[in-house]
GROMACS .gro file of C-alpha atoms in nm:
model
  232
    1MET     CA    1   5.541   9.949   9.739
    2THR     CA    2   5.606  10.277   9.899
    3ALA     CA    3   5.858  10.146  10.104
    4LEU     CA    4   6.070   9.941   9.795
    5ARG     CA    5   6.034  10.225   9.583
    6CYS     CA    6   6.138  10.415   9.880
    7LEU     CA    7   6.500  10.156   9.923
    8TYR     CA    8   6.523  10.127   9.572
    9SER     CA    9   6.545  10.540   9.476
   10VAL     CA   10   6.787  10.566   9.862
   11GLN     CA   11   6.975  10.286   9.656
   12MET     CA   12   7.036  10.487   9.330
   13ALA     CA   13   7.090  10.777   9.538
   14VAL     CA   14   7.397  10.670   9.668
   15ARG     CA   15   7.503  10.433   9.405
   16HIS     CA   16   7.594  10.792   9.203
   17SER     CA   17   7.727  10.960   9.457
   18SER     CA   18   8.078  11.078   9.418
   19ASP     CA   19   8.134  11.032   9.811
   20PRO     CA   20   8.418  10.776   9.784
   21LEU     CA   21   8.400  10.564  10.163
   22THR     CA   22   7.977  10.543  10.008
   23HIS     CA   23   8.058  10.440   9.775
   24SER     CA   24   8.287  10.134   9.924
   25LEU     CA   25   7.962   9.997  10.082
   26LEU     CA   26   7.751   9.951   9.763
   27PRO     CA   27   7.769   9.578   9.565
   28ARG     CA   28   8.044   9.615   9.223
   29ALA     CA   29   8.003   9.455   8.936
   30GLY     CA   30   8.335   9.267   8.792
   31ILE     CA   31   8.452   9.502   8.546
   32GLU     CA   32   8.302   9.816   8.564
   33ARG     CA   33   8.405  10.042   8.175
   34ILE     CA   34   8.555  10.414   8.298
   35ALA     CA   35   8.560  10.570   7.923
   36GLY     CA   36   8.658  10.294   7.601
   37GLN     CA   37   9.038  10.066   7.686
   38SER     CA   38   9.038  10.197   8.069
   39VAL     CA   39   8.829   9.976   8.295
   40LEU     CA   40   8.742   9.975   8.689
   41LEU     CA   41   8.862   9.623   8.830
   42PRO     CA   42   8.649   9.558   9.189
   43GLY     CA   43   8.886   9.508   9.452
   44PHE     CA   44   9.062   9.260   9.234
   45ALA     CA   45   9.439   9.304   9.461
   46SER     CA   46   9.189   9.272   9.776
   47ALA     CA   47   9.362   8.941   9.863
   48GLN     CA   48   9.707   9.003   9.801
   49ALA     CA   49   9.675   9.372  10.002
   50SER     CA   50   9.818   9.226  10.295
   51GLN     CA   51  10.112   9.070  10.098
   52LEU     CA   52  10.154   9.398   9.857
   53LEU     CA   53  10.173   9.686  10.191
   54GLU     CA   54  10.440   9.388  10.288
   55ALA     CA   55  10.672   9.428   9.985
   56VAL     CA   56  10.570   9.859   9.950
   57GLN     CA   57  10.790   9.864  10.328
   58SER     CA   58  11.073   9.593  10.135
   59ILE     CA   59  11.088   9.877   9.883
   60VAL     CA   60  11.091  10.203  10.143
   61ALA     CA   61  11.337  10.019  10.320
   62ALA     CA   62  11.594  10.064  10.044
   63ALA     CA   63  11.439  10.408   9.891
   64PRO     CA   64  11.236  10.593  10.101
   65TRP     CA   65  10.937  10.802  10.015
   66ARG     CA   66  11.060  11.152   9.955
   67HIS     CA   67  10.896  11.470   9.780
   68MET     CA   68  10.954  11.528   9.427
   69VAL     CA   69  11.006  11.840   9.294
   70THR     CA   70  10.886  11.943   8.909
   71PRO     CA   71  11.038  12.097   8.641
   72GLY     CA   72  10.935  12.418   8.760
   73GLY     CA   73  11.044  12.447   9.103
   74LEU     CA   74  10.698  12.288   9.301
   75ARG     CA   75  10.740  12.059   9.533
   76MET     CA   76  10.486  11.717   9.493
   77SER     CA   77  10.244  11.724   9.774
   78VAL     CA   78  10.207  11.337   9.717
   79ALA     CA   79  10.550  11.107   9.818
   80MET     CA   80  10.725  10.841   9.626
   81THR     CA   81  10.983  10.576   9.535
   82ASN     CA   82  10.993  10.318   9.266
   83CYS     CA   83  11.068   9.963   9.148
   84GLY     CA   84  11.130   9.812   8.935
   85GLU     CA   85  11.462   9.797   8.638
   86VAL     CA   86  11.328  10.205   8.611
   87GLY     CA   87  11.187  10.472   8.783
   88TRP     CA   88  10.976  10.759   8.748
   89VAL     CA   89  11.170  11.100   8.818
   90THR     CA   90  11.119  11.439   8.832
   91ASP     CA   91  11.324  11.752   8.898
   92ARG     CA   92  11.480  12.073   8.758
   93ASP     CA   93  11.588  11.877   8.454
   94GLY     CA   94  11.235  11.732   8.337
   95TYR     CA   95  11.019  11.431   8.317
   96ARG     CA   96  11.216  11.093   8.316
   97TYR     CA   97  11.288  10.729   8.410
   98ALA     CA   98  11.610  10.654   8.565
   99SER     CA   99  11.810  10.336   8.678
  100ILE     CA  100  12.015  10.466   8.881
  101ASP     CA  101  11.787  10.610   9.205
  102PRO     CA  102  11.962  10.981   9.206
  103ALA     CA  103  11.867  11.006   9.595
  104SER     CA  104  12.062  10.725   9.703
  105GLY     CA  105  12.370  10.642   9.385
  106GLN     CA  106  12.173  10.273   9.428
  107ARG     CA  107  12.011  10.086   9.154
  108TRP     CA  108  11.568  10.063   9.226
  109PRO     CA  109  11.430   9.794   9.440
  110ALA     CA  110  11.410   9.485   9.196
  111MET     CA  111  11.003   9.465   9.080
  112PRO     CA  112  10.843   9.160   9.342
  113ALA     CA  113  10.787   8.874   9.133
  114SER     CA  114  10.365   8.855   9.315
  115MET     CA  115  10.354   9.246   9.195
  116LYS     CA  116  10.438   9.131   8.837
  117ARG     CA  117  10.184   8.836   8.869
  118LEU     CA  118   9.865   9.130   8.944
  119ALA     CA  119   9.901   9.308   8.744
  120ALA     CA  120   9.998   9.138   8.418
  121ARG     CA  121   9.671   8.922   8.526
  122ALA     CA  122   9.491   9.289   8.577
  123ALA     CA  123   9.634   9.399   8.266
  124ALA     CA  124   9.531   9.081   8.076
  125GLU     CA  125   9.177   9.134   8.249
  126ALA     CA  126   9.168   9.436   8.110
  127ASP     CA  127   9.150   9.283   7.794
  128PHE     CA  128   9.625   9.432   7.775
  129PRO     CA  129   9.818   9.025   7.792
  130ASP     CA  130  10.110   8.995   7.755
  131PHE     CA  131  10.225   9.342   8.028
  132GLU     CA  132  10.517   9.255   8.130
  133PRO     CA  133  10.557   9.587   8.407
  134ASP     CA  134  10.926   9.677   8.424
  135ALA     CA  135  10.833   9.955   8.610
  136CYS     CA  136  10.614  10.056   8.888
  137LEU     CA  137  10.592  10.426   9.094
  138LEU     CA  138  10.492  10.409   9.460
  139ASN     CA  139  10.219  10.727   9.561
  140ARG     CA  140  10.144  10.771   9.916
  141TYR     CA  141   9.883  11.023   9.939
  142GLU     CA  142   9.766  11.139  10.324
  143PRO     CA  143   9.459  11.383  10.331
  144GLY     CA  144   9.544  11.749  10.201
  145SER     CA  145   9.754  11.571   9.902
  146ARG     CA  146   9.623  11.519   9.578
  147LEU     CA  147   9.788  11.467   9.215
  148SER     CA  148   9.634  11.664   8.930
  149LEU     CA  149   9.519  11.633   8.570
  150HIS     CA  150   9.840  11.475   8.360
  151GLN     CA  151   9.993  11.250   8.130
  152ASP     CA  152  10.131  10.916   8.153
  153ARG     CA  153  10.387  10.933   7.831
  154ASN     CA  154  10.776  10.915   7.905
  155GLU     CA  155  10.759  10.579   7.774
  156ARG     CA  156  10.874  10.464   7.540
  157ASP     CA  157  10.635  10.147   7.452
  158LEU     CA  158  10.319  10.333   7.486
  159SER     CA  159  10.138  10.049   7.291
  160ALA     CA  160  10.148   9.885   7.670
  161PRO     CA  161   9.839  10.004   7.945
  162VAL     CA  162   9.895  10.131   8.282
  163VAL     CA  163   9.773   9.910   8.551
  164SER     CA  164   9.732  10.120   8.921
  165VAL     CA  165   9.603   9.904   9.261
  166SER     CA  166   9.473  10.131   9.554
  167LEU     CA  167   9.541  10.034   9.873
  168GLY     CA  168   9.425  10.184  10.212
  169LEU     CA  169   9.202  10.546  10.208
  170PRO     CA  170   8.934  10.580   9.917
  171ALA     CA  171   9.042  10.850   9.644
  172LEU     CA  172   8.861  10.996   9.394
  173PHE     CA  173   9.044  10.936   9.054
  174LEU     CA  174   8.964  11.174   8.824
  175PHE     CA  175   9.023  11.053   8.442
  176GLY     CA  176   8.974  11.252   8.203
  177GLY     CA  177   9.005  11.313   7.818
  178MET     CA  178   9.331  11.447   7.574
  179LYS     CA  179   9.318  11.752   7.621
  180ARG     CA  180   9.345  11.869   7.964
  181ALA     CA  181   9.034  12.088   7.993
  182ASP     CA  182   8.832  11.773   7.853
  183PRO     CA  183   8.559  11.642   8.188
  184ALA     CA  184   8.704  11.478   8.349
  185LYS     CA  185   8.560  11.117   8.504
  186ARG     CA  186   8.519  11.117   8.907
  187VAL     CA  187   8.611  10.792   8.939
  188ALA     CA  188   8.543  10.611   9.355
  189LEU     CA  189   8.855  10.394   9.455
  190SER     CA  190   8.779  10.162   9.762
  191HIS     CA  191   9.112   9.992   9.906
  192GLY     CA  192   9.191   9.700   9.614
  193ASP     CA  193   9.059   9.851   9.320
  194VAL     CA  194   9.241   9.794   8.995
  195VAL     CA  195   9.186  10.091   8.723
  196VAL     CA  196   9.398  10.001   8.378
  197TRP     CA  197   9.376  10.190   8.060
  198GLY     CA  198   9.490  10.123   7.729
  199GLY     CA  199   9.452  10.198   7.368
  200ARG     CA  200   9.275  10.442   7.289
  201GLN     CA  201   9.247  10.592   7.649
  202ARG     CA  202   9.593  10.556   7.658
  203LEU     CA  203   9.745  10.944   7.667
  204ALA     CA  204   9.411  11.054   7.855
  205PHE     CA  205   9.437  11.306   8.114
  206HIS     CA  206   9.400  11.225   8.537
  207GLY     CA  207   9.473  11.268   8.842
  208VAL     CA  208   9.340  11.179   9.223
  209ALA     CA  209   9.151  11.468   9.470
  210LYS     CA  210   9.265  11.590   9.683
  211LEU     CA  211   9.305  11.295   9.996
  212ALA     CA  212   8.971  11.358  10.241
  213ASP     CA  213   9.061  11.266  10.593
  214GLY     CA  214   9.028  10.911  10.739
  215GLU     CA  215   9.285  10.594  10.937
  216HIS     CA  216   9.238  10.288  10.796
  217ALA     CA  217   9.338   9.982  10.942
  218LEU     CA  218   9.635   9.862  10.682
  219THR     CA  219   9.752  10.177  10.584
  220GLY     CA  220   9.677  10.400  10.881
  221LYS     CA  221   9.607  10.753  10.747
  222CYS     CA  222   9.687  10.748  10.380
  223ARG     CA  223   9.651  10.557  10.089
  224ILE     CA  224   9.953  10.402   9.914
  225ASN     CA  225   9.892  10.386   9.502
  226LEU     CA  226  10.111  10.136   9.275
  227THR     CA  227  10.117  10.215   8.932
  228PHE     CA  228  10.217   9.984   8.701
  229ARG     CA  229  10.386  10.068   8.372
  230HIS     CA  230  10.645   9.877   8.076
  231ALA     CA  231  10.884  10.222   8.081
  232ARG     CA  232  11.139  10.060   7.824
   0.00000   0.00000   0.00000
């Protein structure tokens, strides 16, 4: 009995650990509620991970990774690109969606049908049926990069959810409230995890903590994030 209690205590201590690598080794539920209408779907994209990463390679070949600049002139540590009808961009002129890649003068690469289907299935699993993404922001995190707390509010249709797919290195996702100063919950994300939020949480502040060093079999020393939105 003492040994069982000890094992249970260790399991509970590990379960509540904020270390994403440790968390990735634990058994996980099918759906984990983060807050209100925001959920984590553990491993939801795992079976499609290789296919998704092949699609990312094709997209990046047409619209290479770049470090965008904020309106205030700060270079973002996360490299980004887009696919879909429109892409999210930031520069000295502000945050916005544009149908043309400012780096090439060409339209953004089309969003692969397999990516659209995955995003729609994830949204439906989170009780947001009929989600039709028209934009996907691709983020590449390297060790030391982070994304500060922010709101996704440049979309015209705020009734549609946001679907975020995590591939590669584990990360800590920060999910807060309607104000930047609200406490943020730390959610450990592993390869293949999907987070969906909308409804009352659609404009919640969120971000990603500084990425720890590591190496993943499929992505090497980086994490790839795919964020699907209905922008227009």
